[in-house]
XYZ file of C-alpha atoms in Angstrom:
709
model
C -7.095 29.165 14.678
C -3.929 31.198 15.342
C -0.640 30.060 13.864
C 1.894 28.752 16.361
C 5.599 29.541 16.231
C 6.240 25.950 15.120
C 3.724 26.371 12.275
C 5.437 29.596 11.192
C 8.844 27.920 11.231
C 7.467 25.031 9.191
C 6.124 27.357 6.490
C 9.316 29.432 6.460
C 11.517 26.346 6.166
C 9.263 25.008 3.417
C 9.505 28.238 1.404
C 13.282 28.357 1.817
C 13.573 24.671 0.904
C 11.428 25.082 -2.232
C 13.527 28.069 -3.325
C 16.790 26.194 -2.842
C 15.549 23.119 -4.661
C 14.190 25.295 -7.451
C 17.607 26.858 -8.001
C 19.286 23.446 -7.895
C 16.754 22.132 -10.406
C 17.451 25.061 -12.731
C 21.124 24.146 -12.709
C 20.622 20.421 -13.329
C 17.310 20.134 -15.211
C 16.851 23.417 -17.049
C 14.002 25.923 -16.906
C 11.319 23.841 -18.661
C 11.513 20.893 -16.268
C 11.841 23.223 -13.295
C 8.770 25.231 -14.306
C 6.832 21.977 -14.644
C 7.837 20.858 -11.153
C 6.958 24.239 -9.650
C 3.545 23.956 -11.279
C 2.999 20.487 -9.815
C 3.983 21.674 -6.346
C 1.847 24.803 -6.348
C -1.231 23.561 -8.195
C -4.189 22.948 -5.907
C -5.362 19.407 -6.593
C -9.098 18.697 -6.707
C -10.275 15.748 -4.607
C -10.671 12.469 -6.437
C -14.103 10.917 -5.960
C -14.864 7.242 -6.055
C -17.051 5.704 -8.698
C -20.692 6.800 -8.179
C -22.922 4.348 -6.349
C -24.900 1.956 -8.504
C -28.620 1.385 -8.027
C -30.734 -0.839 -10.323
C -33.549 0.952 -12.053
C -36.980 0.162 -10.541
C -38.991 -1.994 -12.921
C -41.725 -4.587 -12.842
C -40.479 -8.117 -12.284
C -39.358 -10.074 -15.315
C -37.298 -13.271 -15.294
C -33.499 -12.815 -15.477
C -30.369 -14.774 -14.565
C -27.728 -14.398 -11.859
C -24.120 -15.665 -11.753
C -23.883 -19.353 -10.921
C -21.294 -22.104 -10.842
C -21.351 -25.823 -10.121
C -17.946 -25.445 -8.432
C -18.158 -22.077 -6.707
C -15.326 -20.354 -4.877
C -17.901 -18.363 -2.915
C -21.452 -19.123 -1.797
C -23.489 -15.919 -1.373
C -26.190 -16.620 1.205
C -29.117 -14.161 1.302
C -31.645 -14.782 4.122
C -35.057 -13.253 3.346
C -38.392 -12.777 5.018
C -40.779 -10.835 2.770
C -39.557 -7.465 1.354
C -39.477 -8.980 -2.141
C -38.677 -5.624 -3.784
C -35.460 -5.317 -1.762
C -34.428 -8.875 -2.584
C -35.106 -8.234 -6.264
C -32.947 -5.076 -6.269
C -30.111 -6.938 -4.526
C -30.199 -9.772 -7.074
C -30.380 -7.352 -9.995
C -27.240 -5.631 -8.672
C -25.465 -8.985 -8.447
C -26.504 -9.759 -12.015
C -25.399 -6.334 -13.288
C -21.858 -6.691 -11.927
C -20.937 -10.378 -11.902
C -17.759 -11.108 -9.918
C -14.590 -12.535 -11.414
C -14.664 -15.354 -8.854
C -16.937 -18.320 -9.488
C -19.925 -18.097 -7.176
C -23.378 -19.407 -6.375
C -26.252 -17.402 -4.914
C -28.600 -18.941 -2.372
C -31.780 -17.213 -1.245
C -32.965 -18.741 2.024
C -36.663 -17.942 2.414
C -37.659 -17.859 6.078
C -41.395 -18.171 5.443
C -42.219 -15.225 3.173
C -45.837 -14.527 2.281
C -45.328 -11.878 -0.412
C -44.105 -11.969 -4.041
C -40.848 -13.612 -2.956
C -42.344 -17.092 -3.429
C -43.514 -16.178 -6.942
C -40.418 -14.349 -8.246
C -37.479 -16.326 -6.899
C -38.172 -19.606 -8.777
C -38.140 -17.657 -12.067
C -34.562 -16.367 -11.638
C -32.150 -18.564 -13.602
C -29.060 -19.720 -11.736
C -30.488 -18.916 -8.301
C -30.613 -21.612 -5.627
C -33.891 -20.918 -3.825
C -34.534 -22.726 -0.547
C -37.774 -22.390 1.428
C -37.578 -23.136 5.133
C -40.514 -25.123 6.590
C -41.285 -22.383 9.129
C -40.073 -18.954 10.195
C -37.087 -19.262 12.524
C -35.391 -15.882 12.245
C -32.185 -14.525 10.755
C -29.801 -16.863 12.590
C -31.664 -20.028 11.611
C -31.870 -18.919 7.971
C -28.129 -18.141 7.818
C -27.221 -21.480 9.369
C -29.400 -23.248 6.809
C -27.512 -21.376 4.101
C -24.216 -22.526 5.600
C -25.347 -26.163 5.452
C -26.453 -25.831 1.831
C -23.416 -23.898 0.585
C -20.754 -25.524 -1.592
C -18.144 -22.783 -1.933
C -14.772 -22.462 -0.249
C -16.070 -19.226 1.287
C -19.482 -18.374 2.686
C -20.606 -14.792 2.086
C -23.585 -13.577 4.108
C -25.496 -10.761 2.441
C -28.637 -9.012 3.640
C -31.451 -8.709 1.125
C -31.714 -4.949 1.765
C -28.271 -4.328 0.254
C -27.032 -3.170 -3.144
C -23.560 -4.663 -3.666
C -21.318 -2.413 -5.752
C -19.098 -3.514 -8.609
C -16.098 -5.544 -7.411
C -17.400 -5.994 -3.870
C -17.057 -9.784 -3.737
C -13.659 -9.989 -5.431
C -12.317 -7.401 -2.981
C -13.478 -9.552 -0.048
C -11.957 -12.728 -1.476
C -8.687 -11.000 -2.453
C -8.254 -10.057 1.194
C -8.021 -13.711 2.169
C -5.447 -14.316 -0.569
C -3.277 -11.361 0.494
C -3.708 -11.690 4.265
C -3.043 -15.285 5.345
C -4.385 -14.756 8.886
C -7.708 -13.317 7.701
C -10.605 -15.239 9.207
C -13.577 -12.926 8.625
C -13.754 -9.968 6.234
C -16.570 -7.434 6.113
C -17.558 -4.818 3.552
C -17.713 -1.077 4.011
C -21.436 -0.390 4.475
C -22.813 2.794 2.913
C -26.151 4.548 3.239
C -28.076 5.096 -0.010
C -27.169 8.804 0.165
C -23.448 7.930 0.034
C -22.579 8.546 3.669
C -20.724 5.876 5.591
C -22.857 3.561 7.696
C -20.076 1.423 9.106
C -16.398 0.662 8.516
C -16.319 -2.188 10.974
C -17.608 -2.021 14.520
C -16.105 -1.105 17.893
C -17.093 -3.043 21.017
C -16.812 -1.470 24.472
C -16.178 -3.416 27.661
C -19.868 -3.469 28.600
C -20.744 -5.188 25.315
C -22.193 -2.074 23.699
C -21.172 -1.376 20.111
C -20.279 1.563 17.922
C -20.548 1.638 14.127
C -17.177 3.163 13.260
C -17.451 6.157 10.940
C -21.245 6.383 10.885
C -22.495 9.371 8.878
C -18.937 10.353 7.917
C -17.488 10.432 4.407
C -16.793 6.951 3.081
C -13.520 8.329 1.639
C -12.222 9.691 4.954
C -8.673 8.325 5.547
C -9.721 7.020 8.961
C -12.093 4.561 7.311
C -10.523 3.900 3.896
C -7.791 1.383 4.760
C -7.924 -2.330 5.444
C -8.276 -2.521 9.218
C -8.761 -4.958 12.064
C -12.234 -4.500 13.516
C -13.864 -5.763 16.692
C -16.695 -7.060 14.492
C -18.266 -6.517 11.081
C -21.998 -6.305 10.564
C -23.513 -9.524 9.240
C -25.102 -7.483 6.445
C -22.053 -8.285 4.256
C -19.333 -10.586 5.588
C -17.243 -13.440 4.213
C -15.357 -16.244 5.923
C -13.991 -19.651 4.967
C -16.766 -22.229 5.053
C -14.554 -24.677 6.968
C -13.950 -22.085 9.691
C -17.642 -21.148 9.852
C -18.543 -24.819 10.276
C -15.792 -25.329 12.862
C -17.253 -22.477 14.924
C -20.749 -23.962 14.675
C -22.287 -21.225 12.550
C -24.199 -18.452 14.292
C -24.876 -19.148 17.975
C -28.575 -19.899 18.508
C -28.530 -18.338 21.990
C -28.846 -14.987 20.170
C -31.968 -16.119 18.249
C -33.800 -14.760 16.455
C -31.203 -12.018 15.716
C -28.653 -9.407 16.935
C -25.160 -9.855 18.364
C -24.721 -13.133 16.494
C -22.270 -11.394 14.117
C -20.369 -9.796 17.013
C -20.141 -13.137 18.800
C -18.908 -14.795 15.587
C -16.145 -12.179 15.194
C -14.951 -12.825 18.765
C -14.905 -16.578 18.070
C -12.878 -16.021 14.894
C -10.279 -14.081 16.889
C -10.263 -16.696 19.636
C -9.431 -19.227 16.895
C -6.296 -17.232 16.052
C -7.623 -15.454 12.980
C -8.110 -11.777 12.147
C -11.378 -9.903 11.668
C -10.940 -7.265 8.962
C -13.021 -4.588 7.286
C -12.256 -4.121 3.589
C -13.223 -0.622 2.362
C -12.552 -1.639 -1.251
C -15.685 -3.786 -0.929
C -18.589 -1.331 -0.955
C -22.145 -2.381 -0.177
C -25.119 -0.020 0.110
C -27.302 -1.055 3.048
C -30.824 0.226 3.677
C -30.450 -0.212 7.425
C -33.548 -1.164 9.337
C -35.606 -2.501 6.427
C -36.151 -5.883 8.017
C -36.632 -5.057 11.680
C -36.806 -1.271 11.910
C -34.658 0.798 14.258
C -36.800 0.937 17.423
C -35.118 -1.178 20.122
C -38.166 -0.886 22.354
C -40.373 -3.265 20.403
C -40.442 -6.080 17.862
C -37.403 -8.129 16.825
C -35.162 -5.083 17.346
C -35.788 -5.386 21.103
C -33.566 -8.482 21.058
C -30.608 -6.152 20.457
C -30.914 -4.901 24.055
C -31.420 -8.367 25.504
C -28.587 -9.916 23.495
C -26.105 -7.270 24.563
C -26.392 -8.652 28.090
C -26.030 -12.227 26.828
C -22.958 -11.303 24.809
C -21.373 -9.342 27.662
C -21.745 -12.317 29.964
C -20.278 -14.801 27.448
C -17.233 -12.626 26.657
C -16.813 -10.880 29.999
C -13.107 -11.671 30.493
C -12.120 -10.669 26.964
C -14.139 -7.466 27.131
C -12.646 -6.349 30.432
C -9.087 -7.197 29.402
C -8.976 -5.843 25.853
C -11.757 -3.332 25.206
C -12.209 0.329 26.200
C -14.896 1.661 28.461
C -17.896 3.318 26.794
C -17.934 7.078 26.531
C -14.916 7.868 24.374
C -15.558 8.522 20.691
C -13.579 5.886 18.768
C -10.637 7.331 16.861
C -7.453 5.912 15.322
C -5.590 6.871 18.487
C -7.995 4.791 20.590
C -8.405 1.853 18.229
C -4.667 1.419 17.697
C -3.592 2.241 21.247
C -2.403 -1.339 21.784
C -0.180 -1.200 18.688
C 3.097 0.550 17.934
C 1.997 3.553 15.882
C 4.523 4.716 13.295
C 4.185 7.869 11.195
C 5.963 8.276 7.842
C 6.243 11.796 6.438
C 7.374 12.198 2.849
C 6.689 14.659 0.071
C 4.793 12.161 -2.073
C 3.356 8.689 -1.780
C 5.576 5.819 -2.929
C 5.024 4.480 -6.432
C 6.968 1.212 -6.432
C 6.415 0.667 -10.146
C 8.301 3.885 -10.930
C 11.455 4.108 -8.790
C 13.590 1.989 -6.498
C 13.282 4.362 -3.526
C 9.518 3.865 -3.621
C 9.906 0.095 -3.809
C 12.205 0.148 -0.779
C 9.760 2.320 1.147
C 6.787 0.164 0.143
C 8.533 -3.022 1.276
C 9.658 -1.386 4.526
C 6.020 -0.526 5.235
C 5.086 -4.153 4.593
C 7.682 -5.216 7.142
C 6.390 -2.767 9.763
C 2.832 -4.016 9.270
C 3.952 -7.642 9.493
C 5.545 -6.852 12.861
C 2.179 -5.606 14.153
C 2.644 -1.847 13.810
C -0.045 0.572 12.723
C 1.472 2.708 9.958
C 0.258 6.182 9.022
C 1.490 7.981 5.893
C 1.422 11.767 5.656
C 2.410 13.235 2.257
C 3.327 16.893 2.748
C 2.041 17.835 -0.694
C -1.471 16.931 0.417
C -2.243 15.233 -2.881
C -5.702 13.741 -3.483
C -6.577 10.067 -3.315
C -4.936 8.079 -6.088
C -3.831 4.619 -7.133
C -0.763 5.124 -4.925
C -2.857 5.830 -1.827
C -5.179 2.922 -2.628
C -2.193 0.554 -2.832
C -1.083 1.548 0.672
C -4.625 1.393 2.032
C -4.928 -2.149 0.669
C -2.006 -3.065 2.933
C -3.657 -1.450 5.952
C -1.889 1.940 5.966
C -3.798 4.999 7.177
C -3.072 7.408 4.307
C -4.011 11.078 4.616
C -4.870 13.032 1.503
C -6.820 16.027 0.237
C -9.391 17.248 1.013
C -9.183 15.628 4.471
C -5.635 16.852 5.123
C -5.861 20.587 5.771
C -2.195 21.042 6.591
C 0.749 19.235 8.137
C 0.841 21.458 11.218
C -2.852 21.240 12.034
C -2.826 17.471 11.448
C 0.141 16.922 13.767
C -1.486 19.136 16.383
C -4.382 16.690 16.555
C -2.512 13.434 15.981
C 1.145 13.803 16.941
C 0.775 12.489 20.473
C -0.148 8.978 19.356
C 3.119 8.051 17.632
C 6.072 6.158 19.064
C 8.208 6.678 15.949
C 8.156 9.265 13.162
C 10.198 8.628 10.017
C 11.065 11.690 7.940
C 12.027 10.938 4.344
C 14.582 13.191 2.592
C 16.387 16.070 4.251
C 14.208 18.940 3.008
C 11.051 17.251 4.358
C 12.766 16.570 7.683
C 14.012 20.132 7.999
C 10.531 21.510 7.369
C 8.763 19.187 9.808
C 11.146 18.896 12.760
C 9.876 22.079 14.519
C 6.324 20.717 14.328
C 7.375 17.346 15.734
C 9.213 18.952 18.650
C 6.006 20.723 19.595
C 3.320 18.162 18.763
C 5.126 14.798 19.028
C 7.982 15.293 21.511
C 7.618 11.700 22.742
C 8.340 10.177 19.322
C 11.665 8.763 18.204
C 12.655 10.653 15.050
C 14.133 8.655 12.188
C 15.716 10.402 9.186
C 15.618 8.282 6.034
C 18.190 9.720 3.641
C 17.140 7.477 0.690
C 20.700 8.214 -0.399
C 23.244 10.856 0.602
C 22.065 13.670 -1.633
C 25.183 15.748 -1.123
C 27.414 12.867 -2.220
C 25.394 12.349 -5.405
C 25.349 16.078 -6.153
C 29.078 16.425 -5.505
C 29.898 13.596 -7.907
C 27.635 15.043 -10.575
C 29.309 18.430 -10.189
C 32.757 16.891 -10.443
C 31.770 15.011 -13.596
C 30.403 18.238 -15.101
C 33.349 20.276 -13.734
C 30.846 22.861 -12.547
C 31.872 25.004 -9.572
C 28.320 26.281 -9.036
C 27.060 22.718 -8.658
C 29.908 21.988 -6.245
C 28.853 24.913 -4.068
C 25.253 23.702 -4.222
C 26.375 20.224 -3.141
C 28.142 21.743 -0.135
C 24.942 23.528 0.870
C 23.080 20.227 0.591
C 25.776 18.594 2.724
C 25.298 21.186 5.455
C 21.516 20.752 5.350
C 21.689 16.946 5.523
C 24.184 16.902 8.375
C 22.063 19.430 10.271
C 19.042 17.140 10.031
C 21.105 14.113 11.086
C 22.268 15.954 14.187
C 18.688 16.914 15.063
C 17.154 13.424 14.734
C 17.587 10.285 16.807
C 18.805 7.940 14.090
C 19.719 8.216 10.424
C 18.953 5.466 7.917
C 21.502 4.781 5.180
C 21.225 2.371 2.286
C 24.841 1.337 1.719
C 27.934 0.404 3.664
C 29.898 2.858 1.517
C 27.716 5.726 2.712
C 28.137 4.529 6.287
C 31.910 4.791 5.847
C 31.522 8.263 4.330
C 29.498 9.469 7.314
C 31.996 7.995 9.757
C 34.362 10.626 8.338
C 31.925 13.495 7.736
C 29.784 13.177 10.881
C 31.114 10.523 13.292
C 28.731 11.608 16.051
C 25.617 10.727 14.024
C 23.780 7.547 15.051
C 23.173 5.477 11.926
C 21.502 2.229 10.894
C 21.743 0.451 7.571
C 18.447 -0.500 5.898
C 19.221 -1.014 2.256
C 16.982 -1.750 -0.710
C 14.413 -4.434 0.042
C 13.591 -7.061 -2.559
C 11.983 -10.465 -2.863
C 13.893 -13.013 -4.919
C 11.801 -14.020 -7.921
C 11.372 -17.579 -9.060
C 13.853 -18.765 -11.675
C 12.984 -17.403 -15.110
C 13.985 -18.402 -18.639
C 17.587 -19.404 -19.255
C 20.306 -17.847 -21.396
C 19.167 -19.390 -24.658
C 15.571 -18.136 -24.327
C 16.639 -14.540 -23.660
C 17.828 -11.763 -25.954
C 18.587 -8.022 -25.988
C 19.607 -5.482 -23.315
C 17.497 -3.443 -20.889
C 17.828 -0.422 -18.607
C 15.222 0.614 -16.013
C 15.206 4.002 -14.302
C 13.118 7.170 -14.038
C 14.448 10.283 -15.750
C 13.668 12.840 -13.077
C 16.783 11.369 -11.466
C 19.756 13.191 -13.097
C 22.198 10.219 -12.849
C 19.824 8.106 -14.959
C 19.565 10.744 -17.671
C 23.338 11.154 -17.802
C 23.774 7.358 -17.933
C 21.465 6.973 -20.910
C 22.927 9.923 -22.791
C 26.343 8.299 -22.417
C 25.238 4.725 -23.140
C 23.049 5.496 -26.160
C 25.418 8.112 -27.526
C 28.795 6.398 -26.978
C 28.505 2.792 -25.746
C 25.676 1.168 -27.674
C 26.993 2.210 -31.109
C 30.107 0.105 -30.344
C 27.874 -2.871 -29.463
C 25.627 -2.390 -32.483
C 28.617 -2.226 -34.832
C 29.608 -5.785 -33.886
C 26.174 -7.270 -33.143
C 23.407 -5.450 -35.039
C 20.951 -8.161 -33.908
C 21.098 -6.945 -30.292
C 18.438 -4.373 -29.386
C 18.427 -2.053 -26.406
C 15.237 -1.362 -24.411
C 15.189 1.812 -22.296
C 12.417 1.881 -19.679
C 11.554 4.736 -17.333
C 9.080 7.533 -16.737
C 9.503 11.186 -17.743
C 11.754 10.687 -20.768
C 12.968 14.126 -21.952
C 12.738 15.148 -25.609
C 16.524 15.367 -25.815
C 16.880 11.658 -25.039
C 14.112 10.740 -27.471
C 15.946 12.677 -30.174
C 19.261 10.999 -29.356
C 17.694 7.533 -29.490
C 15.952 8.269 -32.787
C 19.367 8.579 -34.441
C 20.649 5.274 -33.028
C 19.472 2.058 -34.735
C 18.527 -0.758 -32.381
C 17.375 1.522 -29.521
C 13.762 1.527 -28.299
C 12.606 4.100 -25.736
C 9.577 2.615 -23.988
C 9.039 5.312 -21.349
C 6.936 4.319 -18.361
C 5.979 0.637 -18.308
C 3.484 -0.463 -15.601
C 5.033 -3.928 -15.305
C 8.779 -4.313 -15.889
C 8.879 -7.994 -14.918
C 8.532 -9.262 -18.520
C 11.655 -7.277 -19.430
C 13.484 -8.705 -16.403
C 12.592 -12.209 -17.566
C 13.132 -11.785 -21.312
C 16.155 -9.513 -21.725
C 19.490 -11.328 -21.521
C 21.452 -8.548 -19.804
C 20.635 -5.438 -17.769
C 22.981 -2.467 -18.005
C 23.697 0.085 -15.265
C 26.008 2.646 -16.918
C 25.854 5.238 -14.123
C 28.717 7.732 -14.066
C 27.733 9.413 -10.788
C 25.263 8.862 -7.965
C 25.044 7.641 -4.397
C 23.290 5.002 -2.373
C 22.366 1.543 -3.620
C 21.098 1.176 -7.161
C 17.665 -0.388 -7.226
C 17.913 -1.158 -10.933
C 20.840 -3.502 -10.175
C 18.960 -5.143 -7.294
C 15.807 -5.536 -9.388
C 17.570 -7.346 -12.207
C 19.529 -9.610 -9.877
C 16.389 -10.505 -7.944
C 14.973 -11.819 -11.234
C 18.121 -13.770 -12.127
C 19.151 -11.273 -14.804
C 22.924 -10.626 -14.972
C 24.168 -7.037 -14.925
C 26.975 -5.093 -16.541
C 27.634 -1.983 -14.470
C 30.073 0.813 -13.809
C 32.077 1.043 -10.594
C 29.745 3.777 -9.358
C 26.655 1.627 -10.001
C 27.833 -1.264 -7.782
C 29.268 0.812 -4.947
C 28.435 -0.585 -1.523
C 26.513 -3.569 -2.929
C 28.826 -6.443 -1.919
C 29.345 -7.420 -5.557
C 32.440 -9.067 -7.041
C 33.548 -8.514 -10.616
C 33.350 -11.709 -12.611
C 31.431 -13.593 -9.937
C 28.272 -11.558 -9.280
C 28.501 -8.812 -11.894
C 30.718 -7.490 -14.677
C 32.178 -4.063 -13.877
C 33.519 -1.773 -16.579
C 34.205 1.960 -16.913
C 34.743 3.766 -20.185
C 32.766 3.268 -23.386
C 35.019 0.671 -24.989
C 35.414 -1.410 -21.817
C 31.675 -1.305 -21.087
C 30.744 -2.387 -24.627
C 33.318 -5.188 -24.468
C 31.920 -6.487 -21.169
C 28.382 -6.546 -22.594
C 29.472 -8.471 -25.698
C 31.503 -10.937 -23.638
C 28.626 -11.722 -21.279
C 26.048 -11.824 -24.075
C 27.758 -14.798 -25.743
C 29.110 -16.687 -22.704
C 26.355 -18.962 -21.370
C 28.495 -20.269 -18.486
C 29.467 -16.807 -17.266
C 25.869 -15.665 -17.695
C 24.544 -18.493 -15.482
C 27.186 -17.903 -12.792
C 26.285 -14.226 -12.551
C 22.563 -15.023 -12.566
C 22.859 -17.503 -9.667
C 25.266 -15.399 -7.602
C 23.215 -12.254 -8.166
C 20.140 -13.861 -6.631
C 22.241 -15.145 -3.730
C 23.503 -11.592 -3.170
C 19.926 -10.298 -2.934
C 19.012 -12.971 -0.392
C 22.034 -12.234 1.773
C 22.119 -8.430 1.661
C 18.914 -6.956 0.200
C 16.038 -9.176 1.315
C 13.426 -8.503 3.962
C 15.082 -11.039 6.236
C 18.464 -9.354 5.865
C 16.962 -6.080 7.141
C 14.814 -7.527 9.916
C 17.155 -6.936 12.853
C 17.864 -3.341 11.842
C 14.137 -2.679 11.433
C 13.539 -4.058 14.920
C 16.233 -1.812 16.421
C 15.042 1.332 14.693
C 11.270 1.009 14.941
C 10.510 -1.360 17.804
C 13.329 -1.074 20.354
C 12.350 0.010 23.847
C 14.150 2.942 25.515
C 16.735 0.451 26.754
C 17.375 -0.804 23.213
C 20.205 -0.100 20.816
C 18.683 3.089 19.460
C 17.728 5.583 22.178
C 14.381 7.343 22.374
C 14.484 11.021 23.168
């Protein structure tokens, strides 16, 4: 495929941007760190594969036990009619990987005449029920519903091999998605190809198994997603809801379309039907009834399509596409607001405040009904970060399925109403592509913070004219992007005032850091020590810790040697480790996967930043957990904080150390700052505080506050 002019401009801008950022990194980080970052950017990442599929080893029958509970959370109902070897393999898989959740397993025998009747009674923990006569799949499932005792009923075909974690992934979906009414597994063929990631129903009642024969790791099929239906081979729903809906409808007896009809009833009851790709189940499709729709039980599939289409005629005509089109994300999400986020990397909310803000913004967009797609320009492989977004329902593109930003936008750009570009160098690289492939989309530039303001302050602190000139180049680049996009997102009122002077023509909206206020933690008397949280690829954090550990903490330690200081953050340089090694009372923890214990146990958080821009997530994070903060003037800029009421503000080593010691021993002051800090988060940095701005930026119509180009 020939390269377009827009593609060429993208690659040119990317090369220029990488060169500029490399030079800036050399000035601020040194050659070792810069060489490392260049290596990360240029290294071709191999694709990450999921855990290999599990299959029990074939062996002659011998008695064994399966998970069981007298008070189950989930009742796994397995309807069977002969095919004892398949049932045995399914049960062995369940025994090999018992779920965390308490469960019971019911085998409902619909009149088997093979080894089923001999083997099943010998399996310890299994509830084995023999029906008086053969009635078909629907009758057997409804019997299982009546016999079940769990909060959730999980229907599982006997020709399946559930993979490790499959049940817990289904049940977790109900816990994390309050409106979930029915959740289905990702069904996989024994050879590893995808059989179904939920089903699509057309307006004539015909169905399409979404993703059939594709890779099970393809981004189109790897995220939590609303589906028209999920195959009854592996589905879960609350038992109370299943009973309320009357179980499977007997008009579809003996089988076929009963699961589709159930999904439509769940939606009609106001609940969501979801497919959960984290729940993987191998399904040997066609074992029970074959695949020939011209004869046998399978022939009911043709008959029942007509029954189903008649029952749901109005819904089908009003909400479902006509047959013929191959289902794609563009088609399946056509009724939703589709929003694309382009950033260099995926957010890692456990590592930096910008990622946490982005992650929570995505949660807000999803809660408002949008379909969110994330495109990382680095094209990194699947990872824990991509899995976290997919668990929310975000369509995340990654290697090897993402060939390139330009080619991806060529095929997908037309489906988006809004595109958010994160950081000025990413925006500058991608804007030519968006003008060509997504001209209809509103472009949103998320600054994260004003980079040029942060760089300028760092240069002034260092008294470095080269850094000042670099900051001016960054300023020109950022303002150029702002002028070329529809709206610019800022994180602080102070930055909004700065732009009113530097670029008054730019259309801006304020969406600051987004936090949830934590429940009240331990009080003053139960807490001890000091803590700082911040990643060290961010130059202001490194400077802050060099100053605090080298000049401030020794003053604190001299008066109170019992107070320890805990420094938390990824990518700690050797120079900081060496500095801390010479200072008694200092512990460098590096990256910590869960900082909440430190937010709840440390008495005071410190934010000794001497330069920077934007809103400081470390301050927000502590206040959200009711942990008072001592900070510099720079660290609280634009955060609506009052000295002595919400925070203690001090500049200079002696003043900062004095403020820490004062707060450490004053229980009344400590409690006032703790209470007011949480109130500040609720008023200025909560999801609710940002809701109106999010509506204006991402959901306004052309007549709204923010214009669409």
